[in-house]
């Protein structure tokens, strides 16, 4: 059956279900739960059973919740148990109401609504330079909101199963695992998603939480907590994970098409890579763009690249012609930074690093401790991709005559 037809039928069914229960005087929060549970069951073409015989409950978390609500009708308790177990089966954290969410986050509901108020100043905005020119606005949440967002990330978002072709912002995944998919291919196509995070709007994030099974009032509150100015903010700890979840259908469509058409696909954040030994795969680019548009994204035409095996094939910073490797020019630059840090003006070197590597528009705020940590991280990355080169760079870093590699005082900044 056509997906659009099924979606319309499901929407009509849920609307009628809500209307019937409203007329029956069911409380709004219970109405949200009924709709959420029905949505989950319909997604898997399973029978919807709201009330039946008493359910045997073995889960301590659910027992605790039901014990605190003895006033509820037994049929409602049975339904809540059914909903809870359905979410648990999917590996997701069950949240019944906004008050329940506040309890799980160990914060008052009043304060949670205050943090979700976009009219308040809960973000610090600053700009970083883009590698290709221009600047990118970063909205960093202030400590109180950031702490709540990290809890949402750890307790809710990290539980969601992702498509295996999503390589960014995941444990045991990196730009190296992304690159390995495309080694030794005759054609590599690089596509960049234009304004990736900002194109994920409030409505799309809300739809994501609803589709995961959260009741509408809970989904709205969660969405308000993780969006800013109606968009997914660059800088919030929750944004990368949300972008991966929102992109699951996009990843699924590309990966399934690749299985049929003979190409490999991966996505690292907003970088999409398609590779094949079929030299004519580039003829499918208009179709690839159409899939992006249908999924709410747009290709950045200026960053589109078709890389053939006769030239250098570089994706997410790694050369993939024969084996994963790094650009020799980048290695030379890194050696120069290490040398200059030991023999020339350290503060000037750190300032250049802040501008060129970190893209900071105000490099004077970049401290020596941050510079040291960032440089060591870059060298460790080289060692991960190319162990022999990385070993030589580490030896240069550990040069005993360099006072730079002694940990600088915390208060010292450029």
Coordinates of C-alpha atoms in Angstrom, one line a residue:
X1 CA 0.0 0.0 0.0
X2 CA 1.2 3.6 -0.8
X3 CA 3.0 5.2 2.2
X4 CA 1.1 8.5 1.7
X5 CA -2.2 6.6 1.8
X6 CA -1.3 4.7 4.9
X7 CA -0.1 7.9 6.6
X8 CA -3.4 9.7 5.8
X9 CA -5.4 6.7 7.1
X10 CA -3.4 6.7 10.3
X11 CA -3.9 10.4 10.8
X12 CA -7.7 10.1 10.3
X13 CA -7.9 7.2 12.8
X14 CA -5.9 9.1 15.4
X15 CA -8.0 12.2 15.1
X16 CA -11.2 10.2 15.4
X17 CA -9.8 8.3 18.4
X18 CA -8.9 11.5 20.2
X19 CA -12.3 13.0 19.4
X20 CA -14.2 10.0 20.8
X21 CA -12.2 10.0 24.0
X22 CA -12.6 13.8 24.4
X23 CA -16.4 13.3 24.3
X24 CA -16.0 10.6 26.9
X25 CA -14.4 13.1 29.3
X26 CA -10.9 11.6 29.3
X27 CA -8.2 13.9 30.8
X28 CA -6.0 15.7 28.3
X29 CA -2.8 14.1 29.5
X30 CA -4.3 10.6 29.2
X31 CA -5.6 11.6 25.7
X32 CA -2.0 12.4 24.7
X33 CA -0.9 9.0 26.0
X34 CA -3.6 7.1 24.2
X35 CA -2.7 8.9 20.9
X36 CA 1.0 8.2 21.5
X37 CA 0.4 4.5 22.2
X38 CA -1.9 4.1 19.3
X39 CA 0.7 5.7 17.0
X40 CA 3.4 3.3 18.1
X41 CA 1.2 0.2 17.5
X42 CA -0.1 1.5 14.1
X43 CA 3.5 2.0 13.0
X44 CA 4.1 -1.7 13.3
X45 CA 0.6 -2.8 12.1
X46 CA -0.2 -4.2 15.5
X47 CA -3.5 -4.5 17.3
X48 CA -4.3 -1.7 19.6
X49 CA -5.3 -2.9 23.1
X50 CA -5.9 -0.2 25.6
X51 CA -7.6 -2.0 28.4
X52 CA -7.8 -5.7 29.2
X53 CA -7.0 -8.0 32.0
X54 CA -4.7 -6.8 34.7
X55 CA -1.1 -6.7 33.4
X56 CA 1.6 -8.4 35.5
X57 CA 4.2 -5.7 36.2
X58 CA 7.8 -6.7 37.0
X59 CA 9.6 -3.4 36.2
X60 CA 10.6 -1.5 39.3
X61 CA 10.5 1.9 37.6
X62 CA 6.9 1.3 36.4
X63 CA 5.9 -0.2 39.8
X64 CA 7.2 3.0 41.5
X65 CA 5.2 5.3 39.1
X66 CA 1.9 3.3 39.5
X67 CA 2.4 3.1 43.3
X68 CA 2.4 6.9 43.4
X69 CA -0.9 7.1 41.5
X70 CA -3.3 4.7 43.2
X71 CA -6.2 7.0 42.5
X72 CA -6.2 6.1 38.8
X73 CA -8.8 3.7 37.4
X74 CA -7.5 0.2 37.0
X75 CA -8.2 0.3 33.3
X76 CA -6.1 3.4 33.0
X77 CA -3.3 1.8 35.0
X78 CA -3.4 -1.2 32.7
X79 CA -3.1 1.1 29.7
X80 CA -0.2 3.0 31.2
X81 CA 1.6 -0.3 31.8
X82 CA 1.0 -1.3 28.2
X83 CA 2.4 2.0 26.9
X84 CA 5.4 1.8 29.2
X85 CA 6.2 -1.8 28.1
X86 CA 5.9 -0.8 24.4
X87 CA 8.4 2.1 24.9
X88 CA 10.7 -0.2 26.8
X89 CA 10.5 -2.8 24.0
X90 CA 11.9 -0.2 21.7
X91 CA 14.7 0.6 24.1
X92 CA 13.3 4.1 24.8
X93 CA 12.7 5.9 28.1
X94 CA 9.0 6.2 28.9
X95 CA 7.7 9.6 30.0
X96 CA 4.0 9.9 30.8
X97 CA 3.6 13.6 31.4
X98 CA 5.6 16.9 31.7
X99 CA 5.6 16.5 35.5
X100 CA 7.1 13.0 35.0
X101 CA 9.8 14.5 32.7
X102 CA 10.6 17.1 35.4
X103 CA 10.9 14.3 38.0
X104 CA 13.3 12.3 35.8
X105 CA 15.4 15.4 35.2
X106 CA 15.4 16.2 39.0
X107 CA 14.1 19.7 38.4
X108 CA 10.8 21.5 39.2
X109 CA 8.3 21.7 36.4
X110 CA 8.2 25.5 36.8
X111 CA 11.9 25.8 36.3
X112 CA 11.8 23.4 33.4
X113 CA 9.2 25.7 31.6
X114 CA 11.4 28.7 32.4
X115 CA 14.4 27.0 30.8
X116 CA 12.2 26.2 27.8
X117 CA 11.2 29.8 27.3
X118 CA 12.9 31.0 24.2
X119 CA 12.3 34.7 25.2
X120 CA 14.7 34.3 28.0
X121 CA 18.5 34.6 27.4
X122 CA 19.6 31.0 27.8
X123 CA 22.2 31.1 25.1
X124 CA 25.5 32.8 24.4
X125 CA 25.9 33.6 20.7
X126 CA 29.3 33.9 19.0
X127 CA 30.7 33.5 15.5
X128 CA 33.4 31.1 14.1
X129 CA 34.9 31.3 10.6
X130 CA 33.9 28.7 8.0
X131 CA 36.8 27.0 6.2
X132 CA 35.2 28.0 2.9
X133 CA 34.7 31.6 3.9
X134 CA 32.0 33.5 5.8
X135 CA 31.1 32.9 9.5
X136 CA 28.8 30.5 11.3
X137 CA 26.7 31.6 14.3
X138 CA 27.1 29.3 17.3
X139 CA 24.5 29.4 20.1
X140 CA 26.0 27.9 23.2
X141 CA 23.5 27.1 26.0
X142 CA 24.3 28.6 29.4
X143 CA 25.2 26.1 32.2
X144 CA 21.6 25.5 33.6
X145 CA 20.1 24.7 30.2
X146 CA 23.2 22.9 29.0
X147 CA 22.9 20.5 32.0
X148 CA 19.3 19.7 31.2
X149 CA 20.1 19.2 27.5
X150 CA 22.9 16.7 28.5
X151 CA 20.5 14.7 30.6
X152 CA 18.0 14.6 27.6
X153 CA 20.9 13.5 25.4
X154 CA 22.1 10.8 27.8
X155 CA 18.7 9.5 29.0
X156 CA 16.6 9.8 25.9
X157 CA 18.4 10.6 22.6
X158 CA 21.3 8.1 23.0
X159 CA 18.8 5.3 23.3
X160 CA 17.4 5.8 19.8
X161 CA 18.6 3.3 17.2
X162 CA 20.3 5.0 14.2
X163 CA 21.0 3.9 10.6
X164 CA 24.3 2.2 10.3
X165 CA 25.3 4.6 7.5
X166 CA 25.3 7.6 9.8
X167 CA 28.9 8.0 10.8
X168 CA 29.0 11.3 12.7
X169 CA 28.4 12.0 16.4
X170 CA 28.4 8.4 17.4
X171 CA 30.6 6.2 19.7
X172 CA 33.1 4.1 17.9
X173 CA 32.5 6.1 14.7
X174 CA 34.7 8.8 13.2
X175 CA 35.8 10.5 10.0
X176 CA 38.1 7.4 9.6
X177 CA 35.3 4.9 9.7
X178 CA 33.4 7.1 7.3
X179 CA 36.3 7.2 4.9
X180 CA 36.9 3.5 5.0
X181 CA 33.6 2.8 3.2
X182 CA 34.9 4.6 0.1
X183 CA 38.5 3.4 -0.3
X184 CA 39.6 2.4 -3.8
X185 CA 36.5 3.4 -5.7
X186 CA 36.5 4.7 -9.3
X187 CA 34.1 7.6 -8.5
X188 CA 33.5 9.4 -5.3
X189 CA 30.7 12.0 -5.1
X190 CA 30.7 14.6 -2.3
X191 CA 27.5 16.4 -1.4
X192 CA 27.1 18.9 1.4
X193 CA 23.7 19.7 3.0
X194 CA 23.1 23.4 3.0
X195 CA 22.4 24.9 6.5
X196 CA 22.1 21.4 8.0
X197 CA 21.2 22.2 11.6
X198 CA 19.2 25.4 11.0
X199 CA 17.1 23.6 8.4
X200 CA 15.9 21.2 11.1
X201 CA 13.0 23.4 12.4
X202 CA 10.9 23.3 15.6
X203 CA 8.2 21.4 13.7
X204 CA 10.6 18.7 12.5
X205 CA 12.0 18.2 16.0
X206 CA 8.5 18.0 17.5
X207 CA 7.5 15.5 14.8
X208 CA 10.6 13.5 15.8
X209 CA 9.7 13.3 19.5
X210 CA 6.1 12.4 18.6
X211 CA 7.2 9.7 16.2
X212 CA 9.4 8.2 18.9
X213 CA 6.3 7.7 21.0
X214 CA 6.3 10.7 23.4
X215 CA 2.9 12.2 24.4
X216 CA 2.3 15.5 22.6
X217 CA 2.7 17.8 25.7
X218 CA 5.9 16.0 26.6
X219 CA 7.1 16.3 23.0
X220 CA 6.4 20.0 22.9
X221 CA 8.3 20.7 26.1
X222 CA 11.3 18.6 25.0
X223 CA 11.3 20.4 21.7
X224 CA 11.3 23.8 23.4
X225 CA 14.2 22.7 25.5
X226 CA 16.4 21.7 22.6
X227 CA 15.6 24.3 19.9
X228 CA 16.3 28.1 19.7
X229 CA 14.5 30.6 17.6
X230 CA 12.5 27.8 15.9
X231 CA 15.6 25.9 14.8
X232 CA 18.1 23.4 15.9
X233 CA 21.0 25.5 17.4
X234 CA 24.6 24.9 16.4
X235 CA 26.3 24.6 19.8
X236 CA 23.7 22.7 21.9
X237 CA 24.9 19.2 23.0
X238 CA 21.6 17.7 21.9
X239 CA 21.7 19.0 18.3
X240 CA 24.1 16.4 16.7
X241 CA 22.1 13.5 18.1
X242 CA 18.8 15.0 17.0
X243 CA 20.1 15.7 13.5
X244 CA 21.0 12.0 13.2
X245 CA 17.5 10.9 14.4
X246 CA 15.7 13.3 12.0
X247 CA 17.9 12.0 9.2
X248 CA 17.1 8.3 9.7
X249 CA 14.7 8.1 6.8
X250 CA 17.1 10.0 4.6
X251 CA 19.9 7.5 5.5
X252 CA 17.6 4.6 4.9
X253 CA 16.5 5.8 1.5
X254 CA 20.1 6.4 0.3
X255 CA 21.4 3.1 1.7
X256 CA 18.6 1.0 0.2
X257 CA 19.0 2.7 -3.1
X258 CA 22.7 2.0 -3.0
X259 CA 22.1 -1.7 -2.5
X260 CA 20.0 -1.7 -5.7
X261 CA 22.1 0.7 -7.8
X262 CA 25.6 -0.5 -6.8
X263 CA 27.0 2.4 -4.8
X264 CA 28.1 2.9 -1.2
X265 CA 26.6 5.7 0.9
X266 CA 27.6 7.4 4.2
X267 CA 26.7 10.6 6.0
X268 CA 29.0 12.4 8.4
X269 CA 26.8 15.2 9.8
X270 CA 26.1 17.4 6.8
X271 CA 28.7 15.6 4.5
X272 CA 27.2 13.0 2.2
X273 CA 29.5 10.7 0.4
X274 CA 28.5 8.3 -2.4
X275 CA 31.1 6.0 -4.1
X276 CA 31.0 3.4 -6.8
X277 CA 33.1 1.5 -9.3
X278 CA 30.3 2.3 -11.8
X279 CA 31.7 5.4 -13.7
X280 CA 28.2 6.5 -14.6
X281 CA 27.0 6.9 -11.0
X282 CA 27.2 10.7 -11.4
X283 CA 24.2 10.5 -13.7
X284 CA 22.1 9.8 -10.6
X285 CA 23.0 13.2 -8.9
X286 CA 19.7 14.9 -9.9
X287 CA 17.9 12.0 -8.2
X288 CA 20.1 12.3 -5.1
X289 CA 19.2 16.0 -4.9
X290 CA 15.5 15.1 -5.2
X291 CA 15.7 12.7 -2.3
X292 CA 17.3 15.5 -0.2
X293 CA 14.5 17.9 -1.1
X294 CA 11.8 15.3 -0.2
X295 CA 13.5 14.8 3.2
X296 CA 13.5 18.5 4.0
X297 CA 17.1 19.3 3.0
X298 CA 18.9 21.1 0.2
X299 CA 22.2 20.3 -1.5
X300 CA 24.9 23.0 -1.4
X301 CA 25.7 23.3 -5.1
X302 CA 29.0 25.2 -4.4
X303 CA 30.4 22.2 -2.5
X304 CA 29.4 19.5 -4.9
X305 CA 32.4 17.5 -6.0
X306 CA 32.9 14.4 -8.3
X307 CA 36.3 12.8 -7.6
X308 CA 37.7 10.2 -9.9
X309 CA 40.4 7.7 -9.2
X310 CA 42.9 9.5 -11.5
X311 CA 43.0 12.4 -9.1
X312 CA 43.1 12.9 -5.3
X313 CA 39.9 11.6 -3.6
X314 CA 39.6 13.3 -0.2
X315 CA 36.5 13.0 2.0
X316 CA 36.1 14.5 5.5
X317 CA 39.8 15.3 5.6
X318 CA 41.1 11.8 4.6
X319 CA 42.5 10.6 1.3
X320 CA 40.8 7.4 0.1
X321 CA 42.4 6.6 -3.3
X322 CA 44.2 3.4 -2.1
X323 CA 44.0 3.4 1.6
X324 CA 42.9 5.9 4.3
X325 CA 45.7 8.5 4.5
X326 CA 46.2 12.2 5.2
X327 CA 47.2 15.0 2.9
X328 CA 51.0 15.5 2.9
X329 CA 50.4 19.3 2.9
X330 CA 48.5 19.0 6.2
X331 CA 51.2 16.9 7.8
X332 CA 53.8 19.5 6.8
X333 CA 51.7 22.3 8.3
X334 CA 51.4 20.3 11.5
X335 CA 55.1 19.7 11.7
X336 CA 55.6 23.5 11.3
X337 CA 53.3 24.3 14.1
X338 CA 55.1 21.9 16.4
X339 CA 58.5 23.3 15.5
X340 CA 57.3 26.9 15.8
X341 CA 55.7 26.2 19.2
X342 CA 59.1 25.2 20.5
X343 CA 61.4 27.7 18.8
X344 CA 59.3 30.8 18.0
X345 CA 56.7 33.1 19.6
X346 CA 54.3 30.6 21.3
X347 CA 51.5 33.2 21.7
X348 CA 51.5 34.1 18.1
X349 CA 51.5 30.4 17.1
X350 CA 48.5 29.7 19.4
X351 CA 46.7 32.7 18.0
X352 CA 47.2 31.5 14.4
X353 CA 45.9 28.0 15.5
X354 CA 42.8 29.6 17.0
X355 CA 42.1 31.5 13.8
X356 CA 43.0 28.8 11.2
X357 CA 42.1 25.5 13.0
X358 CA 39.4 26.5 15.4
X359 CA 37.9 29.3 13.2
X360 CA 37.6 31.7 16.2
X361 CA 36.8 35.3 15.3
X362 CA 38.2 36.4 18.7
X363 CA 41.4 34.3 19.0
X364 CA 42.6 36.4 22.0
X365 CA 40.3 34.4 24.2
X366 CA 42.1 31.1 23.3
X367 CA 44.3 29.9 26.1
X368 CA 47.6 28.0 26.0
X369 CA 46.1 25.1 27.7
X370 CA 43.4 24.8 25.0
X371 CA 46.1 25.1 22.3
X372 CA 48.2 22.4 23.9
X373 CA 45.1 20.0 24.1
X374 CA 43.9 20.8 20.6
X375 CA 47.4 20.2 19.1
X376 CA 47.9 16.9 20.9
X377 CA 44.4 15.9 19.7
X378 CA 45.3 16.6 16.1
X379 CA 48.5 14.6 16.4
X380 CA 46.6 11.6 18.0
X381 CA 44.2 11.8 15.1
X382 CA 47.1 11.5 12.6
X383 CA 48.4 8.5 14.6
X384 CA 45.0 6.9 14.2
X385 CA 44.9 7.3 10.5
X386 CA 48.7 6.8 9.8
X387 CA 50.5 5.2 12.8
X388 CA 54.0 5.7 11.4
X389 CA 53.6 9.4 10.7
X390 CA 51.7 9.9 14.0
X391 CA 54.5 8.2 16.0
X392 CA 57.1 10.7 14.5
X393 CA 54.9 13.7 15.4
X394 CA 54.4 12.4 18.9
X395 CA 58.2 12.1 19.3
X396 CA 58.4 15.8 18.2
X397 CA 55.8 16.7 20.7
X398 CA 57.6 15.0 23.5
X399 CA 60.9 16.8 22.7
X400 CA 62.4 17.5 26.2
X401 CA 63.7 20.9 25.3
X402 CA 60.2 22.3 24.7
X403 CA 58.8 24.2 27.7
X404 CA 55.5 24.5 25.8
X405 CA 54.6 20.9 26.5
X406 CA 54.7 21.4 30.2
X407 CA 51.1 22.1 31.4
X408 CA 50.7 25.9 31.4
X409 CA 48.9 27.6 34.3
X410 CA 45.1 27.6 34.2
X411 CA 44.9 31.3 34.3
X412 CA 47.3 31.9 31.4
X413 CA 45.6 33.1 28.2
X414 CA 46.9 34.7 25.1

